[in-house]
mmCIF file of C-alpha atoms in Angstrom:
data_model
loop_
_atom_site.group_PDB
_atom_site.id
_atom_site.type_symbol
_atom_site.label_atom_id
_atom_site.label_comp_id
_atom_site.label_asym_id
_atom_site.label_seq_id
_atom_site.Cartn_x
_atom_site.Cartn_y
_atom_site.Cartn_z
ATOM 1 C CA MET O 1 20.897 -37.443 -9.014
ATOM 2 C CA ARG O 2 23.576 -35.499 -7.164
ATOM 3 C CA MET O 3 23.430 -32.726 -9.837
ATOM 4 C CA ARG O 4 19.673 -32.307 -9.304
ATOM 5 C CA TRP O 5 20.102 -32.109 -5.518
ATOM 6 C CA THR O 6 22.777 -29.412 -5.875
ATOM 7 C CA ALA O 7 20.647 -27.356 -8.288
ATOM 8 C CA TRP O 8 17.624 -27.657 -6.006
ATOM 9 C CA THR O 9 19.673 -26.641 -2.961
ATOM 10 C CA ALA O 10 21.122 -23.617 -4.829
ATOM 11 C CA ALA O 11 17.662 -22.515 -5.995
ATOM 12 C CA LEU O 12 16.325 -22.813 -2.447
ATOM 13 C CA ALA O 13 19.229 -20.779 -1.046
ATOM 14 C CA ILE O 14 18.755 -18.021 -3.626
ATOM 15 C CA GLY O 15 15.015 -17.903 -2.923
ATOM 16 C CA ALA O 16 15.642 -17.652 0.809
ATOM 17 C CA CYS O 17 17.720 -14.508 0.242
ATOM 18 C CA GLN O 18 14.800 -12.692 -1.375
ATOM 19 C CA GLN O 19 12.979 -10.426 1.042
ATOM 20 C CA ALA O 20 9.317 -9.733 0.341
ATOM 21 C CA PRO O 21 7.941 -6.191 0.407
ATOM 22 C CA ARG O 22 6.498 -4.945 3.697
ATOM 23 C CA VAL O 23 3.613 -2.636 4.501
ATOM 24 C CA ASP O 24 3.626 -0.997 7.927
ATOM 25 C CA ASP O 25 1.683 1.680 9.818
ATOM 26 C CA ALA O 26 -1.426 1.503 7.605
ATOM 27 C CA TRP O 27 -4.284 3.818 8.514
ATOM 28 C CA VAL O 28 -7.393 5.285 6.912
ATOM 29 C CA ARG O 29 -8.824 8.740 7.571
ATOM 30 C CA LEU O 30 -12.599 8.357 7.364
ATOM 31 C CA PRO O 31 -14.585 10.985 5.450
ATOM 32 C CA ALA O 32 -16.162 13.895 7.312
ATOM 33 C CA LEU O 33 -19.380 13.439 5.329
ATOM 34 C CA PRO O 34 -21.041 10.143 4.430
ATOM 35 C CA GLY O 35 -20.711 9.311 0.754
ATOM 36 C CA HIS O 36 -17.361 11.093 0.381
ATOM 37 C CA PRO O 37 -14.095 9.176 -0.127
ATOM 38 C CA ALA O 38 -11.684 8.211 2.638
ATOM 39 C CA ALA O 39 -7.896 8.440 2.356
ATOM 40 C CA GLY O 40 -5.437 5.633 3.068
ATOM 41 C CA TYR O 41 -1.819 5.839 4.130
ATOM 42 C CA ALA O 42 1.023 3.412 4.906
ATOM 43 C CA THR O 43 4.776 2.906 4.813
ATOM 44 C CA LEU O 44 6.109 0.653 2.034
ATOM 45 C CA THR O 45 9.452 -1.140 2.189
ATOM 46 C CA PRO O 46 10.380 -2.988 -1.022
ATOM 47 C CA GLY O 47 12.425 -5.842 0.416
ATOM 48 C CA SER O 48 15.382 -7.085 -1.619
ATOM 49 C CA ALA O 49 14.252 -5.860 -5.064
ATOM 50 C CA ASP O 50 12.738 -2.864 -6.799
ATOM 51 C CA ARG O 51 8.937 -3.113 -6.561
ATOM 52 C CA VAL O 52 6.031 -1.536 -8.354
ATOM 53 C CA LEU O 53 2.781 -1.048 -6.430
ATOM 54 C CA LEU O 54 -0.087 -1.616 -8.867
ATOM 55 C CA SER O 55 -3.170 -1.494 -6.678
ATOM 56 C CA ILE O 56 -4.663 -1.456 -3.203
ATOM 57 C CA GLU O 57 -7.854 -3.271 -2.204
ATOM 58 C CA THR O 58 -10.050 -3.469 0.860
ATOM 59 C CA PRO O 59 -13.499 -4.938 1.489
ATOM 60 C CA ALA O 60 -14.253 -1.636 3.277
ATOM 61 C CA ALA O 61 -14.547 0.256 -0.035
ATOM 62 C CA GLY O 62 -16.055 -0.286 -3.457
ATOM 63 C CA ARG O 63 -12.825 0.785 -5.154
ATOM 64 C CA VAL O 64 -9.423 2.189 -4.252
ATOM 65 C CA GLU O 65 -7.279 4.455 -6.436
ATOM 66 C CA LEU O 66 -3.683 5.553 -6.028
ATOM 67 C CA HIS O 67 -3.320 9.345 -6.113
ATOM 68 C CA ARG O 68 -0.639 12.007 -5.827
ATOM 69 C CA SER O 69 -1.385 15.339 -4.159
ATOM 70 C CA MET O 70 0.128 18.347 -5.881
ATOM 71 C CA THR O 71 -0.144 22.097 -5.981
ATOM 72 C CA GLY O 72 -1.807 23.359 -9.144
ATOM 73 C CA HIS O 73 -2.201 26.779 -10.710
ATOM 74 C CA GLY O 74 -2.695 29.587 -8.239
ATOM 75 C CA GLY O 75 -1.535 27.399 -5.350
ATOM 76 C CA MET O 76 -4.681 25.248 -5.437
ATOM 77 C CA ALA O 77 -4.264 21.693 -4.193
ATOM 78 C CA THR O 78 -5.097 19.032 -6.772
ATOM 79 C CA MET O 79 -4.810 15.273 -7.075
ATOM 80 C CA GLN O 80 -3.536 13.201 -9.965
ATOM 81 C CA PRO O 81 -4.439 9.498 -10.300
ATOM 82 C CA LEU O 82 -1.497 7.101 -10.518
ATOM 83 C CA ASP O 83 -1.558 3.800 -12.368
ATOM 84 C CA ARG O 84 1.507 2.589 -10.433
ATOM 85 C CA LEU O 85 3.933 3.639 -7.735
ATOM 86 C CA ASP O 86 7.618 2.745 -7.852
ATOM 87 C CA VAL O 87 9.103 1.449 -4.595
ATOM 88 C CA PRO O 88 12.864 1.275 -5.252
ATOM 89 C CA ARG O 89 15.075 -1.189 -3.423
ATOM 90 C CA GLY O 90 16.744 0.454 -0.434
ATOM 91 C CA ALA O 91 14.068 3.172 -0.162
ATOM 92 C CA ILE O 92 11.113 3.635 2.137
ATOM 93 C CA VAL O 93 8.061 5.031 0.362
ATOM 94 C CA ARG O 94 5.371 6.658 2.451
ATOM 95 C CA LEU O 95 1.768 7.101 1.469
ATOM 96 C CA ALA O 96 1.111 10.225 3.520
ATOM 97 C CA PRO O 97 -1.161 13.282 3.693
ATOM 98 C CA GLY O 98 -0.107 15.853 1.109
ATOM 99 C CA GLY O 99 1.743 13.269 -1.009
ATOM 100 C CA ASN O 100 1.034 9.881 -2.531
ATOM 101 C CA HIS O 101 -1.986 8.202 -0.971
ATOM 102 C CA ALA O 102 -4.933 5.903 -1.594
ATOM 103 C CA MET O 103 -8.439 7.228 -2.176
ATOM 104 C CA LEU O 104 -11.153 4.842 -0.961
ATOM 105 C CA PHE O 105 -14.466 5.329 -2.760
ATOM 106 C CA ASP O 106 -17.875 3.939 -1.812
ATOM 107 C CA VAL O 107 -16.754 3.419 1.782
ATOM 108 C CA ARG O 108 -18.952 1.151 3.898
ATOM 109 C CA GLY O 109 -21.229 3.104 6.223
ATOM 110 C CA ASP O 110 -20.532 0.946 9.274
ATOM 111 C CA LEU O 111 -16.880 1.967 9.674
ATOM 112 C CA LYS O 112 -16.093 3.806 12.898
ATOM 113 C CA PRO O 113 -13.007 5.577 14.271
ATOM 114 C CA GLY O 114 -10.966 3.240 16.434
ATOM 115 C CA GLY O 115 -11.830 0.232 14.291
ATOM 116 C CA THR O 116 -9.691 -1.565 11.749
ATOM 117 C CA VAL O 117 -10.037 -2.931 8.219
ATOM 118 C CA PRO O 118 -7.925 -5.354 6.194
ATOM 119 C CA ILE O 119 -6.105 -3.738 3.277
ATOM 120 C CA THR O 120 -4.164 -5.515 0.521
ATOM 121 C CA PHE O 121 -1.292 -4.069 -1.506
ATOM 122 C CA ARG O 122 -0.634 -5.709 -4.884
ATOM 123 C CA PHE O 123 2.811 -5.410 -6.410
ATOM 124 C CA ALA O 124 3.828 -6.229 -9.996
ATOM 125 C CA ASP O 125 5.850 -9.194 -8.784
ATOM 126 C CA GLY O 126 5.446 -11.387 -5.744
ATOM 127 C CA PRO O 127 2.476 -12.170 -3.567
ATOM 128 C CA PRO O 128 0.080 -9.484 -2.323
ATOM 129 C CA VAL O 129 0.719 -8.029 1.123
ATOM 130 C CA THR O 130 -2.300 -7.792 3.420
ATOM 131 C CA THR O 131 -2.194 -5.795 6.629
ATOM 132 C CA THR O 132 -4.623 -4.141 9.043
ATOM 133 C CA ALA O 133 -5.345 -0.421 8.741
ATOM 134 C CA ARG O 134 -6.491 1.635 11.729
ATOM 135 C CA LEU O 135 -9.519 3.879 11.198
ATOM 136 C CA ILE O 136 -9.127 7.541 12.180
ATOM 137 C CA ALA O 137 -11.888 10.180 12.339
ATOM 138 C CA ALA O 138 -11.807 13.017 9.801
ATOM 139 C CA GLY O 139 -10.616 15.645 12.282
ATOM 140 C CA ASP O 140 -8.257 13.518 14.364
ATOM 141 C CA PRO O 141 -4.468 13.824 14.102
ATOM 142 C CA ALA O 142 -2.525 11.217 12.171
ATOM 143 C CA PRO O 143 -1.356 8.285 14.292
ATOM 144 C CA GLU O 144 2.256 8.259 15.386
#
């Protein structure tokens, strides 16, 4: 019995040392024209282990895709879909304008600047992280 108690206590102590990933400063820039996609941004902190972001979901959109902004031929801006985003331990990964971001398609028509929506980040391991994203108008500056 004592051996089981010791093993259980050790497992609990190890589990307590694991820090879950965090998502902070989430916001969504609403589209300028109805029917166009919105863009989502946030700051990801992996916690105590390397993480892999697999998807983002929100009831405010029909689907969400991870994308990377890049400069293509002739200096034209393009986007490339991502099937995952590495969030290495010890790093802070930002989803930001001009870089990695979320594209929200089929955005609900009732969303207004100044409002909020729940947004869930799903990592390859561990529970999903749900936070609240602020809604920003198409022409407004990014929140600080």
